[in-house]
Amino acid sequence: NSWGYYTWQDDPEIAQDNNIFEDDSWGSYYHKIVISNIILDRINTMEVTDEKAKDDLIGEALFLRAWSYFMLANSYADPYESQEQAKKMAGVPINKHLNVNNHNLSTSPLSEVYDIIISDLKGAVNHFEKSNYGKALLRPGYGAAVLLLSRVYLYMKNYPEAEKYATLAITKSGASLYDISKRPANSLDRFIDFKNTEILYSYGGYALTKSYITAGNTDKGTFVVSPTFYDSYAAKDKRKSAFFSNSKPRVKPFKYYALTSKRVMGYAFRLAEAYLNRAEAYAEQDQLDKAIEDLNTLRKYRIEGVTPLTVGDKQTVINSVKTERRWELCFEGHRWFDLRRWGRPELTHKYTSSDNKTNFTIYTLKEKDKHYTLPFP
C-alpha cells in the first residue's frame, strides 16, 4: 500500500483503512548489510582456489553494503548539504554486527554513513578491477560501482569526484549508449531489456513493479503518468513512445515488462546516468560547454533529427541538466532523491478514484517539509 507515502502522511505505514503495512525497505537494506558484514568477515578464513572469484565476491559484498547505506541515508535522513552540515546531522544507524540478533543501535552522523559508502565503493572498484570477471547483468561489477560512486559524490556536491567516476563509467565500463532515435512509433520493445547496450547492472523484482512499471493490460496503474510531464517531451523524442504506454486517458510507464525482458529486471544502473551525472558536475564547476556536450551526446541517441542544445548562462545549463535528467530517468527511482538534494521544492498530489474522477483530494508537501524524510519504521 502506497497511499501513506503518496500523500506524505506522518506515519506512512498506516493505510487509508487504518491497516498497517510494514515499511519493508528498512529491514531489507539492513538484512543486506548484515549479510555483507558476514561475508566480508569470513571470506579471508575460507579456503579459496580461485583468487579472482574471491575478489569478485568481496567486491559484490562491498557494493551491496554501500548501496544499502546509500538508500537508507537518502530515505530516512535529511539530504547531505555540506561536510559541516553532515557532521552535525543525524543519519541512520551503522550496523557492524555479524548476526541477526536484536541489537540496540544508535543513529550515526550522516557524514559517518557517507564515509562508509565511499570507502566500501572504492574497495569494490579495487576488487572488481582485480577480478575482471565477465558475468551476467544481474550481478554488480566495475561499471555499476564507478557509476554509483559518481552518484554519491554528486549528492555530496563533490563535483570533481563525481566527474571523475562518471568519466570512468563512460570510458571503462564497456557499455555504450542505446540508440532509440530511429525506433518505430509502434514498437513494443521495452527499453530496459537485454538488448539495451547501456545497462551495467539490472535489479529489482516483478512483483514490486508490475502495477505501475509494466503497463500491463489488466493493471490500471497505481500511479498514472502526469499529463503535463508526458506532454513536455518533444514530438520527435523517441523516449515518449519507448518509456510510456499511451492508452488514453491513462498514460502508464512502459520501460520494463517481465514476460519479454529476459535476463534483466525492472530497474537498472545505466550508462545514460553517467552522462547526466557528469553534465551536472561540469555545470556546477562552470564548465558549461562540456555539460552541454554531454547532454547533446545523450540526446543524439534519443531524439530523431535532434537540434543540439547551445550553451547559455550557468543557471540555464543547470536547468537543462535537471530537465534532461527527469526525461531520461523517470520511473527508475531517481526523482525523489533528486528533489531532495535540489532543495526539496513544494509539491502537490491529486489523489482520486479511478471510478469517479470528480471525487479527489489535493495533498501538498511544502518546501523543505519534514515529510521529505521518512520516519524510522
Tab-separated table of C-alpha atoms in Angstrom, residues 146-291:
chain	number	residue	atom	x	y	z
A	146	VAL	CA	32.020	3.581	-10.509
A	147	LEU	CA	28.589	4.821	-11.596
A	148	LEU	CA	27.289	4.627	-8.025
A	149	LEU	CA	30.409	6.439	-6.810
A	150	SER	CA	29.688	9.260	-9.247
A	151	ARG	CA	26.101	9.411	-7.955
A	152	VAL	CA	27.198	9.503	-4.312
A	153	TYR	CA	29.747	12.265	-4.922
A	154	LEU	CA	27.130	14.231	-6.868
A	155	TYR	CA	24.779	14.019	-3.877
A	156	MET	CA	27.649	15.207	-1.657
A	157	LYS	CA	28.238	18.156	-4.017
A	158	ASN	CA	31.808	16.949	-4.548
A	159	TYR	CA	31.700	17.736	-8.247
A	160	PRO	CA	35.320	16.958	-9.231
A	161	GLU	CA	34.986	13.398	-7.883
A	162	ALA	CA	31.522	12.982	-9.404
A	163	GLU	CA	33.016	13.975	-12.764
A	164	LYS	CA	35.972	11.610	-12.315
A	165	TYR	CA	33.899	8.490	-11.618
A	166	ALA	CA	31.269	9.298	-14.240
A	167	THR	CA	34.100	9.502	-16.774
A	168	LEU	CA	35.361	6.077	-15.663
A	169	ALA	CA	31.875	4.661	-16.196
A	170	ILE	CA	31.762	6.178	-19.682
A	171	THR	CA	35.273	5.171	-20.762
A	172	LYS	CA	35.991	1.904	-18.926
A	173	SER	CA	32.687	0.099	-18.294
A	174	GLY	CA	32.479	-1.383	-21.792
A	175	ALA	CA	28.888	-0.178	-22.191
A	176	SER	CA	27.592	2.140	-24.900
A	177	LEU	CA	24.511	4.333	-25.211
A	178	TYR	CA	21.474	2.546	-26.629
A	179	ASP	CA	20.188	4.229	-29.768
A	180	ILE	CA	16.403	4.621	-29.904
A	181	SER	CA	16.416	7.728	-32.138
A	182	LYS	CA	15.062	5.700	-35.089
A	183	ARG	CA	12.732	3.495	-33.059
A	184	PRO	CA	9.423	2.791	-34.892
A	185	ALA	CA	6.476	4.503	-33.231
A	186	ASN	CA	4.545	1.221	-32.920
A	187	SER	CA	7.416	-0.815	-31.436
A	188	LEU	CA	6.531	-2.954	-28.424
A	189	ASP	CA	10.160	-3.463	-27.370
A	190	ARG	CA	10.782	-2.494	-23.755
A	191	PHE	CA	13.638	-0.070	-23.146
A	192	ILE	CA	15.024	-1.943	-20.124
A	193	ASP	CA	15.795	-5.171	-21.914
A	194	PHE	CA	18.821	-7.412	-22.513
A	195	LYS	CA	19.253	-5.769	-25.932
A	196	ASN	CA	19.947	-2.434	-24.236
A	197	THR	CA	23.710	-1.883	-24.548
A	198	GLU	CA	23.941	0.674	-21.739
A	199	ILE	CA	22.767	-1.491	-18.817
A	200	LEU	CA	25.570	-2.031	-16.299
A	201	TYR	CA	23.585	-3.864	-13.619
A	202	SER	CA	19.950	-4.927	-13.553
A	203	TYR	CA	17.998	-5.468	-10.344
A	204	GLY	CA	14.538	-5.449	-8.775
A	205	GLY	CA	11.550	-7.723	-8.860
A	206	TYR	CA	8.448	-8.021	-10.992
A	207	ALA	CA	6.087	-8.178	-8.012
A	208	LEU	CA	7.318	-4.776	-6.836
A	209	THR	CA	6.888	-3.035	-10.172
A	210	LYS	CA	4.053	-4.655	-12.066
A	211	SER	CA	1.242	-2.296	-11.049
A	212	TYR	CA	2.854	0.852	-12.365
A	213	ILE	CA	6.010	-0.005	-14.290
A	214	THR	CA	4.914	-2.714	-16.703
A	215	ALA	CA	1.786	-1.092	-18.203
A	216	GLY	CA	0.127	-4.491	-18.361
A	217	ASN	CA	-3.289	-4.697	-19.987
A	218	THR	CA	-5.026	-5.781	-16.778
A	219	ASP	CA	-3.320	-3.262	-14.481
A	220	LYS	CA	-4.854	0.189	-14.265
A	221	GLY	CA	-1.644	1.549	-12.819
A	222	THR	CA	-1.411	2.661	-9.219
A	223	PHE	CA	0.170	5.933	-10.316
A	224	VAL	CA	-0.542	7.233	-13.794
A	225	VAL	CA	1.936	9.500	-15.540
A	226	SER	CA	1.440	13.246	-15.163
A	227	PRO	CA	-0.067	14.555	-18.439
A	228	THR	CA	1.999	17.728	-18.094
A	229	PHE	CA	5.197	15.686	-17.822
A	230	TYR	CA	4.228	13.391	-20.703
A	231	ASP	CA	3.460	16.355	-22.948
A	232	SER	CA	6.786	18.031	-22.115
A	233	TYR	CA	8.737	15.691	-24.423
A	234	ALA	CA	9.471	16.979	-27.923
A	235	ALA	CA	7.394	15.449	-30.718
A	236	LYS	CA	10.363	13.517	-32.162
A	237	ASP	CA	11.759	12.456	-28.793
A	238	LYS	CA	11.555	8.663	-29.022
A	239	ARG	CA	11.538	8.360	-25.244
A	240	LYS	CA	7.888	9.385	-25.398
A	241	SER	CA	6.942	6.092	-27.053
A	242	ALA	CA	9.781	3.970	-25.619
A	243	PHE	CA	9.142	4.958	-21.990
A	244	PHE	CA	5.322	5.189	-21.924
A	245	SER	CA	2.197	3.368	-22.996
A	246	ASN	CA	-0.347	5.911	-24.177
A	247	SER	CA	-3.718	4.197	-23.754
A	248	LYS	CA	-5.777	7.318	-23.289
A	249	PRO	CA	-6.995	8.589	-20.940
A	250	ARG	CA	-4.279	6.795	-18.962
A	251	VAL	CA	-0.581	7.104	-19.785
A	252	LYS	CA	1.496	4.481	-17.993
A	253	PRO	CA	5.215	3.647	-17.749
A	254	PHE	CA	6.414	1.191	-20.374
A	255	LYS	CA	10.140	0.793	-19.683
A	256	TYR	CA	10.066	-2.805	-18.468
A	257	TYR	CA	7.944	-5.925	-18.828
A	258	ALA	CA	8.720	-9.152	-17.005
A	259	LEU	CA	7.417	-11.566	-19.650
A	260	THR	CA	9.542	-10.238	-22.514
A	261	SER	CA	12.546	-8.506	-20.900
A	262	LYS	CA	14.553	-11.681	-20.381
A	263	ARG	CA	17.838	-11.691	-18.427
A	264	VAL	CA	17.147	-8.269	-16.875
A	265	MET	CA	14.915	-6.962	-14.095
A	266	GLY	CA	12.793	-3.832	-13.766
A	267	TYR	CA	15.479	-1.384	-12.668
A	268	ALA	CA	18.995	-0.764	-13.908
A	269	PHE	CA	22.224	1.105	-13.429
A	270	ARG	CA	22.591	2.646	-16.888
A	271	LEU	CA	25.332	4.474	-18.732
A	272	ALA	CA	22.963	7.366	-19.507
A	273	GLU	CA	23.122	8.339	-15.839
A	274	ALA	CA	26.897	8.728	-16.085
A	275	TYR	CA	26.475	11.355	-18.818
A	276	LEU	CA	23.850	13.160	-16.727
A	277	ASN	CA	25.951	12.982	-13.545
A	278	ARG	CA	28.971	14.336	-15.388
A	279	ALA	CA	26.953	17.066	-17.119
A	280	GLU	CA	25.684	18.280	-13.747
A	281	ALA	CA	29.190	18.136	-12.262
A	282	TYR	CA	30.581	20.087	-15.228
A	283	ALA	CA	27.854	22.716	-14.952
A	284	GLU	CA	28.405	23.207	-11.233
A	285	GLN	CA	32.129	23.687	-11.954
A	286	ASP	CA	31.345	26.322	-14.616
A	287	GLN	CA	32.443	24.055	-17.471
A	288	LEU	CA	29.244	24.832	-19.307
A	289	ASP	CA	30.380	23.798	-22.790
A	290	LYS	CA	31.325	20.322	-21.538
A	291	ALA	CA	27.980	19.992	-19.738
